[in-house]
Structures are given as structure tokens and as C-alpha cells.
XYZ file of C-alpha atoms in Angstrom:
722
model
C 46.935 -47.627 44.584
C 47.966 -50.981 43.118
C 45.386 -50.680 40.356
C 44.084 -47.384 39.011
C 41.014 -47.254 36.870
C 39.636 -44.342 34.861
C 37.501 -43.173 37.787
C 40.599 -42.958 40.021
C 42.473 -40.907 37.442
C 39.430 -38.723 36.844
C 38.965 -38.055 40.570
C 42.614 -37.117 41.088
C 42.752 -34.790 38.068
C 39.506 -33.147 39.196
C 40.933 -32.608 42.718
C 44.032 -30.935 41.267
C 41.890 -28.706 39.045
C 39.493 -27.680 41.824
C 42.367 -26.799 44.175
C 44.230 -24.602 41.701
C 46.988 -27.147 40.904
C 46.502 -26.719 37.166
C 49.998 -27.710 36.024
C 49.849 -30.875 38.155
C 46.492 -31.701 36.538
C 48.080 -31.460 33.063
C 51.056 -33.624 34.124
C 48.695 -36.244 35.548
C 46.698 -36.242 32.310
C 49.881 -37.006 30.343
C 50.591 -39.914 32.724
C 46.999 -41.111 32.198
C 47.564 -41.262 28.437
C 50.866 -43.059 28.885
C 49.147 -45.555 31.205
C 47.074 -46.868 28.348
C 43.899 -44.895 28.830
C 43.580 -43.534 25.301
C 39.901 -42.622 25.626
C 39.422 -40.430 28.726
C 35.863 -39.731 29.830
C 34.033 -36.394 29.772
C 34.945 -35.579 33.389
C 38.673 -35.882 32.727
C 38.431 -33.832 29.530
C 36.383 -31.081 31.194
C 38.838 -30.821 34.119
C 41.916 -30.684 31.876
C 40.350 -28.076 29.547
C 39.474 -26.061 32.649
C 43.131 -26.236 33.764
C 44.209 -24.987 30.331
C 41.740 -22.089 30.739
C 43.224 -21.051 34.053
C 46.785 -21.280 32.719
C 45.748 -19.580 29.437
C 47.732 -22.329 27.740
C 46.560 -21.991 24.133
C 48.606 -24.810 22.588
C 47.511 -27.428 25.135
C 43.931 -26.170 24.979
C 43.786 -26.565 21.200
C 45.186 -30.072 21.562
C 42.501 -30.903 24.113
C 39.822 -29.580 21.754
C 41.086 -32.062 19.154
C 40.831 -34.914 21.671
C 37.299 -33.812 22.598
C 36.198 -33.980 18.946
C 37.968 -37.341 18.485
C 36.203 -38.761 21.540
C 32.849 -37.310 20.321
C 32.331 -35.285 23.490
C 31.972 -31.939 21.726
C 28.189 -32.129 22.286
C 28.610 -32.789 25.997
C 27.377 -29.789 27.983
C 30.049 -30.083 30.705
C 32.962 -30.394 28.246
C 31.518 -27.802 25.845
C 31.174 -25.269 28.659
C 34.846 -25.778 29.560
C 35.813 -25.163 25.914
C 33.723 -21.959 25.787
C 35.432 -20.768 28.972
C 38.889 -21.695 27.621
C 38.489 -19.751 24.362
C 36.924 -16.750 26.133
C 39.840 -16.548 28.582
C 42.223 -16.838 25.622
C 40.388 -13.829 24.054
C 39.361 -15.921 21.034
C 35.691 -14.950 21.114
C 35.013 -16.291 17.614
C 36.103 -19.808 18.646
C 34.210 -19.459 21.936
C 31.016 -18.619 20.041
C 31.526 -21.570 17.658
C 31.975 -23.961 20.588
C 28.871 -22.493 22.212
C 26.732 -22.736 19.059
C 27.757 -26.378 18.512
C 26.088 -27.401 21.774
C 22.500 -28.562 21.331
C 21.799 -28.603 25.082
C 23.038 -25.485 26.853
C 22.949 -25.371 30.640
C 22.817 -22.220 32.758
C 26.572 -22.654 33.340
C 27.173 -22.683 29.571
C 25.195 -19.478 29.074
C 26.996 -17.862 31.997
C 30.403 -18.821 30.555
C 29.708 -17.187 27.176
C 28.086 -14.080 28.725
C 30.957 -13.531 31.164
C 33.476 -14.251 28.408
C 32.171 -11.468 26.168
C 31.795 -9.106 29.144
C 35.372 -9.616 30.361
C 36.675 -9.069 26.820
C 34.867 -5.739 26.517
C 32.163 -6.927 24.091
C 29.435 -5.924 26.498
C 26.819 -5.226 23.821
C 27.099 -8.840 22.615
C 26.928 -10.168 26.182
C 23.628 -8.310 26.696
C 22.226 -9.808 23.481
C 23.256 -13.254 24.734
C 21.566 -12.587 28.065
C 18.315 -11.776 26.227
C 18.635 -15.037 24.238
C 19.186 -16.927 27.484
C 16.029 -15.518 29.085
C 14.000 -16.199 25.914
C 15.222 -19.831 25.835
C 13.597 -20.438 29.237
C 16.931 -20.922 30.997
C 16.849 -19.115 34.329
C 20.014 -17.022 34.772
C 22.041 -17.717 37.888
C 23.778 -15.096 40.040
C 26.876 -15.094 37.817
C 24.897 -14.504 34.611
C 22.878 -11.718 36.235
C 26.054 -10.111 37.582
C 27.621 -10.275 34.128
C 24.572 -8.653 32.503
C 24.403 -5.877 35.128
C 28.146 -5.296 34.715
C 27.579 -4.920 30.959
C 24.895 -2.276 31.604
C 27.340 -0.404 33.854
C 30.022 -0.428 31.146
C 27.579 0.673 28.433
C 25.852 3.196 30.722
C 22.679 1.439 29.565
C 20.293 2.758 32.220
C 17.073 1.291 30.832
C 18.674 -2.143 30.428
C 19.916 -2.104 34.013
C 16.444 -1.222 35.283
C 14.898 -4.066 33.265
C 17.376 -6.554 34.730
C 16.595 -5.161 38.191
C 12.910 -5.868 37.534
C 13.767 -9.426 36.446
C 15.829 -9.884 39.623
C 12.851 -8.817 41.756
C 10.455 -11.160 39.925
C 12.812 -14.132 40.357
C 13.728 -13.172 43.950
C 17.376 -13.216 42.873
C 18.008 -10.134 45.037
C 18.642 -12.555 47.908
C 21.995 -13.325 46.324
C 24.516 -10.898 47.808
C 26.619 -10.706 44.606
C 23.611 -9.721 42.487
C 22.587 -7.038 44.986
C 26.161 -5.722 45.055
C 26.180 -5.385 41.266
C 22.838 -3.558 41.345
C 24.187 -1.119 43.960
C 27.233 -0.545 41.748
C 24.997 0.048 38.711
C 22.855 2.673 40.434
C 25.637 4.591 42.202
C 27.653 4.808 38.979
C 24.710 6.365 37.158
C 24.305 8.883 39.997
C 21.181 7.353 41.578
C 22.630 6.987 45.064
C 19.160 6.950 46.624
C 18.175 3.747 44.775
C 21.567 2.166 45.460
C 21.199 2.929 49.156
C 17.654 1.477 49.149
C 18.949 -1.844 47.785
C 21.767 -1.833 50.348
C 19.396 -1.169 53.263
C 17.086 -4.038 52.215
C 19.901 -6.595 51.964
C 19.499 -9.312 54.603
C 23.097 -10.435 54.200
C 25.934 -8.016 53.468
C 29.612 -8.666 52.809
C 32.754 -6.526 52.510
C 31.958 -5.764 48.873
C 28.499 -4.444 49.833
C 29.941 -1.925 52.280
C 32.804 -1.004 49.958
C 30.463 -0.429 46.999
C 27.972 1.797 48.814
C 30.641 3.848 50.635
C 32.732 4.365 47.488
C 29.486 5.241 45.664
C 28.825 8.018 48.182
C 32.324 9.387 47.551
C 31.930 9.170 43.746
C 28.690 11.160 44.045
C 30.313 13.739 46.376
C 28.077 12.773 49.326
C 31.072 12.739 51.635
C 29.381 13.032 55.033
C 27.092 10.120 54.171
C 30.187 8.013 53.441
C 31.612 8.928 56.856
C 28.298 8.116 58.576
C 28.178 4.697 56.890
C 31.754 4.049 57.987
C 30.684 4.806 61.568
C 27.704 2.422 61.300
C 29.958 -0.256 59.831
C 32.298 -0.045 62.816
C 29.515 0.038 65.401
C 27.954 -3.219 64.186
C 31.327 -4.976 64.169
C 32.370 -4.988 60.495
C 36.091 -4.525 59.938
C 36.701 -2.010 57.155
C 39.110 -3.102 54.428
C 41.747 -1.003 52.693
C 39.322 0.091 49.940
C 36.781 1.452 52.428
C 39.550 3.291 54.296
C 40.728 4.886 51.066
C 37.196 6.091 50.274
C 36.509 7.595 53.706
C 39.938 9.259 53.807
C 39.098 10.894 50.464
C 35.820 12.060 52.032
C 37.657 13.592 54.994
C 39.982 15.472 52.655
C 37.130 16.734 50.496
C 35.137 18.217 53.416
C 38.120 19.166 55.596
C 37.120 16.702 58.340
C 40.542 16.689 59.990
C 39.482 15.101 63.313
C 37.654 12.227 61.588
C 40.651 11.793 59.290
C 42.989 11.406 62.265
C 40.669 8.780 63.773
C 40.619 6.800 60.518
C 44.416 7.113 60.349
C 44.608 5.592 63.846
C 42.281 2.788 62.709
C 44.468 1.969 59.689
C 47.517 1.734 61.961
C 45.635 -0.460 64.448
C 44.523 -3.011 61.833
C 47.776 -2.715 59.817
C 46.176 -1.215 56.707
C 48.546 1.767 56.548
C 51.115 -0.472 54.851
C 49.019 -0.483 51.653
C 50.482 2.044 49.242
C 47.163 3.516 48.122
C 46.091 3.964 51.772
C 49.342 5.862 52.415
C 48.651 8.080 49.399
C 45.080 8.705 50.628
C 46.464 9.722 54.045
C 48.898 12.166 52.417
C 46.064 13.525 50.300
C 43.716 13.884 53.298
C 46.214 15.763 55.483
C 47.205 18.017 52.576
C 43.616 18.938 51.711
C 43.044 19.758 55.387
C 46.106 22.082 55.141
C 48.272 19.991 57.480
C 51.286 19.470 55.228
C 53.522 18.666 58.212
C 51.316 15.663 59.048
C 51.265 14.653 55.381
C 55.076 14.790 55.339
C 55.173 12.695 58.545
C 53.039 9.988 56.890
C 55.364 10.061 53.893
C 58.501 9.729 56.053
C 56.983 6.777 57.956
C 56.430 4.858 54.722
C 58.373 1.597 54.758
C 59.175 1.589 51.043
C 59.498 4.866 49.181
C 57.993 4.287 45.749
C 57.758 6.675 42.814
C 53.992 6.909 43.413
C 54.493 8.041 47.044
C 57.070 10.624 45.981
C 54.777 11.878 43.221
C 51.873 12.181 45.649
C 53.849 14.200 48.212
C 55.444 16.436 45.566
C 52.039 17.006 43.960
C 50.631 18.073 47.344
C 53.483 20.562 47.805
C 52.927 21.987 44.328
C 49.174 22.364 44.895
C 49.946 24.372 48.039
C 52.435 26.509 46.085
C 55.417 25.210 48.118
C 57.910 25.125 45.249
C 61.060 24.975 47.394
C 59.844 21.954 49.380
C 58.735 20.242 46.163
C 62.188 20.772 44.605
C 63.934 19.450 47.751
C 61.789 16.321 47.679
C 62.477 15.936 43.966
C 66.224 15.955 44.707
C 65.712 13.328 47.424
C 63.748 11.238 44.934
C 66.651 11.411 42.472
C 68.993 9.971 45.108
C 66.626 7.259 46.376
C 64.986 6.268 43.089
C 67.104 5.994 39.974
C 64.506 7.258 37.489
C 62.060 10.150 37.547
C 58.746 10.106 35.687
C 56.695 12.480 33.584
C 53.994 13.053 36.240
C 56.632 14.504 38.557
C 57.716 17.088 35.980
C 54.119 18.032 35.181
C 53.428 18.713 38.892
C 56.574 20.833 39.267
C 55.802 22.791 36.108
C 52.390 23.667 37.532
C 53.807 25.422 40.595
C 56.636 26.969 38.529
C 53.969 28.586 36.362
C 52.124 29.922 39.412
C 55.344 31.395 40.797
C 56.519 32.477 37.298
C 59.866 30.943 38.255
C 61.580 30.943 34.856
C 64.959 29.887 36.292
C 63.457 26.827 37.990
C 61.557 26.029 34.809
C 64.786 25.963 32.789
C 66.478 23.730 35.372
C 63.555 21.306 35.194
C 63.758 21.425 31.408
C 67.417 20.380 31.635
C 66.468 17.476 33.910
C 63.773 16.444 31.439
C 66.343 16.279 28.650
C 68.664 14.259 30.902
C 65.945 11.702 31.642
C 64.634 11.649 28.068
C 61.245 13.300 28.577
C 61.721 16.541 26.633
C 60.049 15.338 23.421
C 57.325 13.373 25.186
C 53.979 14.972 24.338
C 52.507 15.307 27.840
C 55.680 16.816 29.266
C 56.140 18.899 26.133
C 52.710 20.524 26.403
C 53.281 21.196 30.138
C 56.664 22.764 29.330
C 55.110 24.996 26.650
C 52.474 26.079 29.168
C 54.982 26.994 31.906
C 57.288 28.904 29.533
C 54.283 30.887 28.277
C 53.155 31.764 31.796
C 56.717 32.796 32.670
C 56.567 35.310 29.767
C 59.030 33.343 27.657
C 56.926 32.604 24.589
C 60.078 32.276 22.486
C 61.214 29.271 24.574
C 57.696 27.856 24.383
C 57.814 28.033 20.579
C 61.237 26.317 20.518
C 59.875 23.426 22.606
C 56.841 23.251 20.310
C 59.054 22.957 17.220
C 61.106 20.182 18.885
C 58.085 17.930 19.379
C 57.804 15.726 16.294
C 54.363 14.194 16.928
C 52.153 17.103 17.930
C 48.740 16.164 19.254
C 45.880 18.567 19.964
C 47.134 19.201 23.535
C 50.501 20.453 22.243
C 48.870 22.823 19.721
C 46.435 24.086 22.348
C 49.235 24.755 24.855
C 51.000 27.132 22.474
C 47.753 28.743 21.294
C 46.780 29.424 24.923
C 50.322 30.646 25.603
C 50.153 33.210 22.809
C 46.751 34.322 24.049
C 47.975 34.569 27.658
C 50.825 36.852 26.616
C 48.586 38.856 24.227
C 50.567 37.652 21.197
C 47.276 37.655 19.349
C 48.547 37.931 15.778
C 50.934 35.008 16.400
C 48.051 32.963 17.783
C 46.022 33.493 14.613
C 49.020 32.601 12.419
C 49.575 29.433 14.461
C 45.923 28.487 14.004
C 46.306 28.640 10.213
C 49.289 26.301 10.510
C 47.226 24.074 12.799
C 44.452 23.761 10.207
C 46.982 22.508 7.638
C 48.313 19.893 10.103
C 45.167 17.778 9.818
C 44.333 17.965 13.532
C 40.709 18.632 14.448
C 40.110 21.614 16.789
C 38.381 20.961 20.102
C 36.705 23.160 22.697
C 40.001 24.331 24.219
C 41.241 25.404 20.772
C 38.198 27.561 20.124
C 38.162 29.068 23.629
C 41.781 30.190 23.119
C 41.062 31.650 19.668
C 37.818 33.338 20.690
C 39.672 34.929 23.622
C 42.230 36.258 21.122
C 39.413 37.766 19.033
C 37.976 39.299 22.214
C 41.297 40.939 23.054
C 41.583 42.249 19.505
C 37.942 43.386 19.611
C 37.771 41.826 16.147
C 34.133 41.029 15.449
C 34.987 39.690 11.979
C 37.394 37.074 13.372
C 34.869 36.257 16.086
C 32.071 35.673 13.580
C 34.320 33.433 11.478
C 35.252 31.396 14.548
C 31.590 31.125 15.567
C 30.849 29.713 12.119
C 33.634 27.117 12.519
C 32.352 26.225 15.995
C 28.932 25.417 14.513
C 30.496 23.355 11.702
C 32.489 21.242 14.172
C 29.438 20.686 16.399
C 30.908 22.452 19.434
C 28.241 25.145 19.676
C 26.754 23.333 22.690
C 30.046 23.259 24.598
C 29.449 25.545 27.639
C 33.039 26.842 27.708
C 32.908 27.728 24.014
C 29.508 29.437 24.226
C 30.593 31.469 27.269
C 33.735 32.562 25.397
C 31.619 33.560 22.373
C 29.276 35.599 24.560
C 32.267 37.383 26.103
C 33.718 38.052 22.636
C 30.480 39.585 21.336
C 30.260 41.768 24.450
C 33.844 43.028 24.123
C 33.187 43.830 20.477
C 30.170 45.898 21.569
C 27.658 43.482 20.022
C 25.474 42.994 23.133
C 22.465 41.828 21.113
C 24.616 39.086 19.591
C 25.665 37.918 23.048
C 22.055 37.888 24.246
C 20.843 36.023 21.129
C 23.485 33.359 21.706
C 22.478 33.153 25.371
C 18.841 32.573 24.373
C 19.879 29.730 22.041
C 21.586 27.779 24.837
C 19.224 25.014 25.976
C 20.998 23.954 29.159
C 22.390 26.999 30.932
C 24.703 26.334 33.860
C 25.622 28.918 36.502
C 28.717 29.996 34.521
C 26.517 30.814 31.508
C 24.118 32.915 33.598
C 27.045 34.670 35.307
C 28.564 35.540 31.922
C 25.397 37.170 30.591
C 24.672 39.033 33.849
C 28.294 40.244 33.878
C 28.000 41.506 30.291
C 25.052 43.738 31.197
C 26.812 44.884 34.388
C 30.035 45.798 32.555
C 28.101 47.807 29.970
C 26.317 49.847 32.631
C 22.895 48.223 32.233
C 22.396 47.258 35.883
C 18.616 46.991 35.546
C 18.864 44.264 32.889
C 21.556 42.528 34.937
C 19.267 42.444 37.979
C 16.263 41.299 35.919
C 18.314 38.461 34.440
C 19.491 37.530 37.931
C 15.876 37.228 39.104
C 15.038 35.146 36.010
C 17.958 32.849 36.812
C 16.640 32.234 40.329
C 13.124 31.604 38.987
C 14.600 28.842 36.788
C 15.909 27.105 39.909
C 19.580 27.984 39.354
C 21.292 28.780 42.655
C 23.600 31.843 42.596
C 27.238 31.278 43.546
C 30.165 33.377 44.789
C 30.806 34.945 41.367
C 27.126 35.772 40.800
C 27.102 38.058 43.821
C 30.372 39.713 42.786
C 28.769 40.570 39.426
C 25.495 41.795 40.988
C 27.257 43.970 43.571
C 29.537 45.376 40.867
C 26.492 46.257 38.736
C 24.877 48.061 41.673
C 28.130 49.927 42.394
C 28.470 51.257 38.837
C 25.010 52.852 38.809
C 24.716 53.819 42.482
C 22.032 51.329 43.593
C 23.118 51.523 47.243
C 20.013 50.020 48.882
C 19.757 47.290 46.246
C 23.440 46.466 46.678
C 23.134 46.154 50.457
C 20.037 43.972 50.077
C 21.932 41.490 47.901
C 24.994 41.624 50.153
C 22.849 40.626 53.143
C 21.503 37.639 51.160
C 24.924 35.947 50.935
C 24.479 33.804 54.107
C 21.124 32.507 52.809
C 23.019 30.817 49.960
C 25.775 29.518 52.296
C 28.304 31.915 50.760
C 30.882 33.551 52.994
C 31.646 37.106 51.778
C 35.105 37.385 50.239
C 37.516 40.172 49.344
C 35.741 40.776 46.022
C 32.361 41.246 47.722
C 33.742 43.674 50.298
C 35.599 45.559 47.561
C 32.345 45.976 45.603
C 30.562 47.277 48.707
C 33.304 49.849 49.329
C 33.052 50.910 45.678
C 29.244 51.069 45.984
C 29.394 53.458 48.940
C 32.320 55.470 47.603
C 30.887 56.071 44.130
C 27.647 57.220 45.770
C 29.640 59.910 47.599
C 29.397 58.125 50.958
C 33.150 58.061 51.637
C 32.773 58.282 55.417
C 30.401 55.277 55.399
C 32.830 53.414 53.105
C 35.724 53.951 55.535
C 33.510 52.886 58.436
C 32.512 49.764 56.467
C 36.205 48.880 55.985
C 36.931 49.321 59.699
C 34.077 46.973 60.668
C 34.884 44.222 58.138
C 35.647 40.770 59.656
C 38.657 40.443 57.319
C 41.812 42.503 56.940
C 41.491 45.062 54.103
C 43.615 44.285 51.059
C 45.109 46.470 48.333
C 42.028 45.742 46.204
C 39.689 47.158 48.859
C 41.761 50.313 49.437
C 42.017 50.861 45.672
C 38.215 50.659 45.425
C 37.994 53.493 47.944
C 40.760 55.422 46.171
C 38.942 55.041 42.848
C 35.786 56.382 44.511
C 37.772 59.447 45.638
C 38.780 60.014 42.007
C 35.208 59.628 40.729
C 33.764 61.964 43.391
C 36.685 64.437 43.090
C 37.488 64.212 46.810
C 41.102 65.403 47.007
C 41.497 65.365 50.785
C 40.345 61.772 51.299
C 42.134 60.638 48.142
C 45.429 62.145 49.319
C 45.112 60.478 52.744
C 44.040 57.045 51.461
C 46.493 57.126 48.536
C 49.442 57.916 50.800
C 48.485 55.100 53.148
C 47.953 52.602 50.300
C 51.241 53.340 48.505
C 53.092 52.971 51.823
C 51.345 49.717 52.805
C 51.515 48.194 49.302
C 54.645 49.743 47.725
C 54.696 47.244 44.818
C 51.115 47.822 43.664
C 51.197 49.981 40.519
C 47.446 50.694 40.567
C 47.636 52.664 43.829
C 50.291 55.034 42.426
C 48.348 55.517 39.200
C 45.068 56.330 40.970
C 46.727 58.809 43.349
C 48.560 60.461 40.449
C 45.278 60.756 38.526
C 43.589 62.380 41.546
C 46.297 65.073 41.589
C 46.163 65.448 37.805
C 42.380 65.956 37.887
C 43.026 69.069 40.026
C 45.928 70.160 37.760
C 48.376 69.492 40.622
C 51.066 68.365 38.195
C 53.960 68.662 40.648
C 52.265 66.346 43.163
C 51.358 63.906 40.384
C 54.994 63.866 39.259
C 56.186 63.215 42.847
C 53.936 60.135 43.016
C 55.263 58.770 39.710
C 58.873 59.442 40.838
C 58.206 57.439 44.008
C 56.859 54.657 41.821
C 60.078 54.679 39.753
C 62.279 54.666 42.892
C 60.449 51.578 44.148
C 61.029 49.886 40.747
C 57.297 49.433 40.252
C 56.348 48.912 36.627
C 53.055 50.220 35.351
C 51.252 47.951 32.905
C 51.382 49.698 29.543
C 48.023 50.755 28.183
C 47.153 49.694 24.647
C 44.127 49.343 22.411
C 43.140 47.978 19.014
C 40.792 48.996 16.264
C 39.855 46.965 13.180
C 39.485 48.885 9.896
C 38.998 47.127 6.546
C 39.978 43.723 7.988
C 43.237 45.131 9.389
C 43.857 45.445 13.131
C 45.686 48.613 14.226
C 47.532 48.547 17.562
C 48.037 51.700 19.647
C 50.340 51.678 22.683
C 50.555 54.423 25.309
C 53.125 57.144 24.363
C 53.985 55.277 21.152
C 54.196 57.339 17.915
C 55.412 54.628 15.530
C 52.054 54.201 13.773
C 52.182 55.538 10.213
C 49.257 57.893 10.884
C 50.283 58.841 14.443
C 50.522 62.584 13.668
C 47.000 62.668 12.254
C 45.631 60.656 15.189
C 47.189 62.963 17.805
C 45.983 66.043 15.889
C 42.408 64.740 15.938
C 42.693 63.922 19.657
C 43.870 67.471 20.416
C 40.938 68.874 18.435
C 38.504 66.654 20.353
C 39.993 67.727 23.688
C 39.669 71.408 22.711
C 36.083 70.810 21.593
C 35.183 69.117 24.919
C 36.596 72.055 26.859
């Protein structure tokens, strides 16, 4: 142009700004100033400030604010809105609010800018207050302002506020805007009201990708997996092309419900539309195949990945560890070391998990060495995982050494060692560690108290248990379901059944685990009638029994010989969609055997739809001991010790059967066979608390200072019983 006026410059700068050429807009503005136009108009200033916002260029933005004030455009709604947006995107909310408050006339765009600014910076409570001010000032919110307010309610979990905004949307007919409807769907599904979210979705005249993605991912978040798969089918039938986010959600659904065939079809779809190249889709495919127990297919997906990233390696290794495939996980870890220069902490945590399950101490130490090599040994997350695996591998000494190495110990590190001591029955050490923990300044949480209460249960120390219960109340954790269940168990093991029941009655919201605990307490103490009454009360409260509930009920019936009652409950399992497991069958065998119906028990085992395990045969063997049936016991015991030569319980039960008939030679032969097979019997031990001191007694141990007196009294009691 031979001659450029201010309108020409303004138009060109605005075009650059609207098309994302923000740097070019700033360069052109500098040329404008050099060209003699010292007083740009409001359109130029607004466009340049907007470019500074997008570039988050604080220095230039502050300079522009100075020019705005100099040119007396700070009261202009268009320019002022750009300044509000600039400061909000620069995270200077104080300056944004000042610029907003300076404006006498505020448009809907101005209100939207300040609301979205506070929302995006995490000040959602302020953004909701601003939204209320906007509505009260008779400015009708647009779709962006409504979306920002709904988003704030989602972040704050402000259910009532979200419903009020929904009502406003309906009154103003703003639901016709697809973005507003999408935000409302997101609000409802995230608060667990999938029905309302689905209702909004179904009434939408126009839907976009975000609509489908939000409702399908909402189904997955609320564990309504088949509904997510059905929606995916509808989406395809009406011609919508699913994006990578939808595919990830439906693949997660397939894995969660074991829908292998549907998963394969979705895999084929991702390949067809070239979505399998997205890393998170690849990870979802690996996860889906693994959860469906097709690790070979999961490995095939992994091997077909174009670029092996640390996340893909972690995902595949984690799947191997969850399936207990330690060797394959280690092999893949070695491959990762060769293909990727650095390992990460998540990898070690996954490998430690399977090492603990396999109690592979040697592998654990090798991984520990690798951790030191890569500099993770003193990192808190890895440190707590390492303490946990050493404890489970019966190497508490190594666990304590790792604990001492960690300089900054958080609650997870303390809890790992406390749980480790409890797991290995190092109860006195656990209590000493807790005293040290209290002096560290850390605040105990639910995991801490569960570990300590379990220690008190093992010690049968009611005094320690009462003290811990007092501390639980002081820290406000007496409503934690895990803590209350542990306390109930502790009171029961200390023989204080009334205390357990009183605590149970104080719990306002009882979940199935709480009911199971109390029913189990009555069952273990031989009060089957109370256990069954409590079970009926549980059902009357609308709580559905689960797998464990029936194990407890059948066990209660077995201990008191309620054969008909036991069979009645066993036949009810299908009504609650529960497939009978080994524990249920074992209880039924025990029920028949203890009632003297050994022939029926053997017949029951032969007709079971599953293969009998050592647990089931031991239940029958125990029944032979209780009913003093030598012939059956000898036959079943011989078969069990031959089929399960490493199971110490079978040898012990058979030996006890012989001993009960004073057949000492036969009992000795059984124990000799046990020794030849290198089977170790778990040593029996017990505690008793006298005058605040816990006394430990171990089988065949005479080191206690009053051992002679104890054994003398036992002999006298035995003679008296005879």
C-alpha cells in the first residue's frame, strides 16, 4: 500500500492476532510506532495485548498496559477485557482483578475473562463468587462463562452449586449450546450421577466428539463398563468416528469385565483408523489383553510398538508382575536397560511387588543393587517399597538398614517398617519403633494404627489395644473402616467380645467388611447362633453378602454342627451371583466331617466341580481327628501327604490322629517322613500379659525363668483331667 493509515495498520495487526501469528503482530506494532503513529486506537491496543496474553510475554504486556493508560483507554471495555485476560494468563490474579474493577462498563466477555482466569488458576471458589456477581448485575452469562462456573463446581465437588447452575441453564435455554451440555454431563458423571448425565446426553440435539467422550469415560469412571461398550457400538452405528480417548475408555472397560472378543474388535478398529500409534492407546491395549489373561497378545502389542518408551516398558513389566511372572518381568527389565539409558522408580516398585509375592530375596537384593546404581535407593517411594519387600522376604534386618539410610522419612516409610515388623511377628520391635515414630513429629494415619492394632492382637495385649483405641479417637480416625475393623478384631482376640460388639454398634456406616468382621468374631468364638442372627440383620439393612460372608457363615455352621443350615446357605450362593470357591467347599467338607458324616464328605469331594486342594483334604483329615476315626484318617492322611509332600499341616494332623490312639511309633514315622522331605513345621507359640509385661512361650522352649514351675503345673493339670 502506498499510504497506510491507522485503520490499515489496525486491520493487519488484528488479522495476525486472530490467526495465531502473535509475534508478527508485535513486530508490526513496533513498525506502527516507528511510522509515526504514536497514538494507536483501542482496536490496535486490544489486539496487541491479546498477542501478549497468548505469548505470556509479561514485559511487553506491562509496557502495553502503560500505553493503554497513557492513551486513556483503560476504561474501554474491549481493551480492559484484553488486559484482564493477559494478567490472568500470566497468573497475576491481583492485577487481573484490579484491571477488571477499574472498568465501569463490563461486557459478558469481560466477566467471562475474569471467571475463566480464576478457574484456570485454581481459584475456583472466587470464580463462583464472580459468577454470582455477574448474574446479579443483569449480565447474561454466555456459554464460556457457564462452562467456567460448572467446571468450578466440578473442581470443588460443589453439588448444590452445580444443580443451581443447571437450573439457570434450563431457564435461559442455554442447554442448546453443546459445550454447556458437555460440561453438565461431566459434572454429573464425576459426582456419580450417571443417570442424570446420560439424560442430558440423550436430550442433546447436537453432539460432538467431546459429548461422546465425556459420557463414555463417565461410564468407565462409574464402573458401568457394559454401558460404555454399548454406547461405543451406538456411536459406530450412527457413523461417528471414535477418537483415541474413547478407544482408551472402552479398552479399559473390556479389560475390567474380561470382554476379550470386544477388545479384539476395538483393537482392529484402532489399527484401521491409525489410533494404535498413540502411546496411551498402546498402553490400554496391553492392559486389556493382560486383564483378560492373554499376556502373549499383550506382549505382541508391545513388540509392535514403533517407539519403545519408558512408559510402555513400565506398563508391560507391571502386567507381568501382576500376573506373578517374575522371570519375564526381569528379562524385560534387562531389555529396557539396553534400549533405554535410564530406569525409573515405578519400574522398581513393580518388580518389588512380585519379588515380595515370590519371597525372592536374591532377586530383591539384585534389584536393590540396581537401585543404588541408578540413584534411587534413598528415594522415599522406592525406599518404602524396598522395606516392604525385605520384610516379606523375612529379612527384617535388611529392611531396618534401608529404613535407617533414608534421611527424610515420611509416613509411608515409617508405616512400611511398622507393617514389616508386624508381618514377621516382631511385635516388641514394632512397639519400640512406634515410640520413636511419635518423637519424630510425624502424625499417624490409618495404616499406622492398623499395623499397631494388629500387633496388639497378636500379643493379645488388651492394655496396648485400649491405649491405641484412645489415640485413634484423639486423632479423629475412629470412623476409618479399616481402623475400626482392626480394633474389633483386636478386642475379639483379647477375649473382649462385648467390647468388639459395642464398637460395632457405634459405627454409623457399616460396609460389608465391617459386618463380615463382627459375624466372623462370633463364628470364631463358637457362637454360631449370634453369627447367623447378625447375618440376617445385615441382609435386612440392605447389605448384600459377598464371597467372604458365606465363608464365615459356613465356617460357623461347621463348628457347631448345623448341617442343614449350612447346606441351605451353601445353596444360596448362586442367588447372590457368587461362584463357590475352595474355601466354601472346604467349609462344607468340614461341616459334614465334624458331624460324623465322613462318607458323605468324601462323596461331596468326589462330586465337586473343582479339583480338591490340600485345604479341602485337610478339612476332611481334621474331621477324622475330631471324630476319632482312625481308619479313614490313616487312608486320607497317607493320600494327602503323598499328593502334597510339602504341606506341613497334613503331616501334623496325621501324626495327631495316631497320637490320639497312643500309636506313638506310627506318629513318629509320620514326623520322620516330614523331616526326610525337609518340610518345616511352623513353631507354635503363645503370649500372656501379666502386670503390663508380655511373656512369650515357644513350643519345646524351656528358657523362660519360670519354665520349671509352668511345666509342673501343666503336668498336674493333665493328671487332674485324667
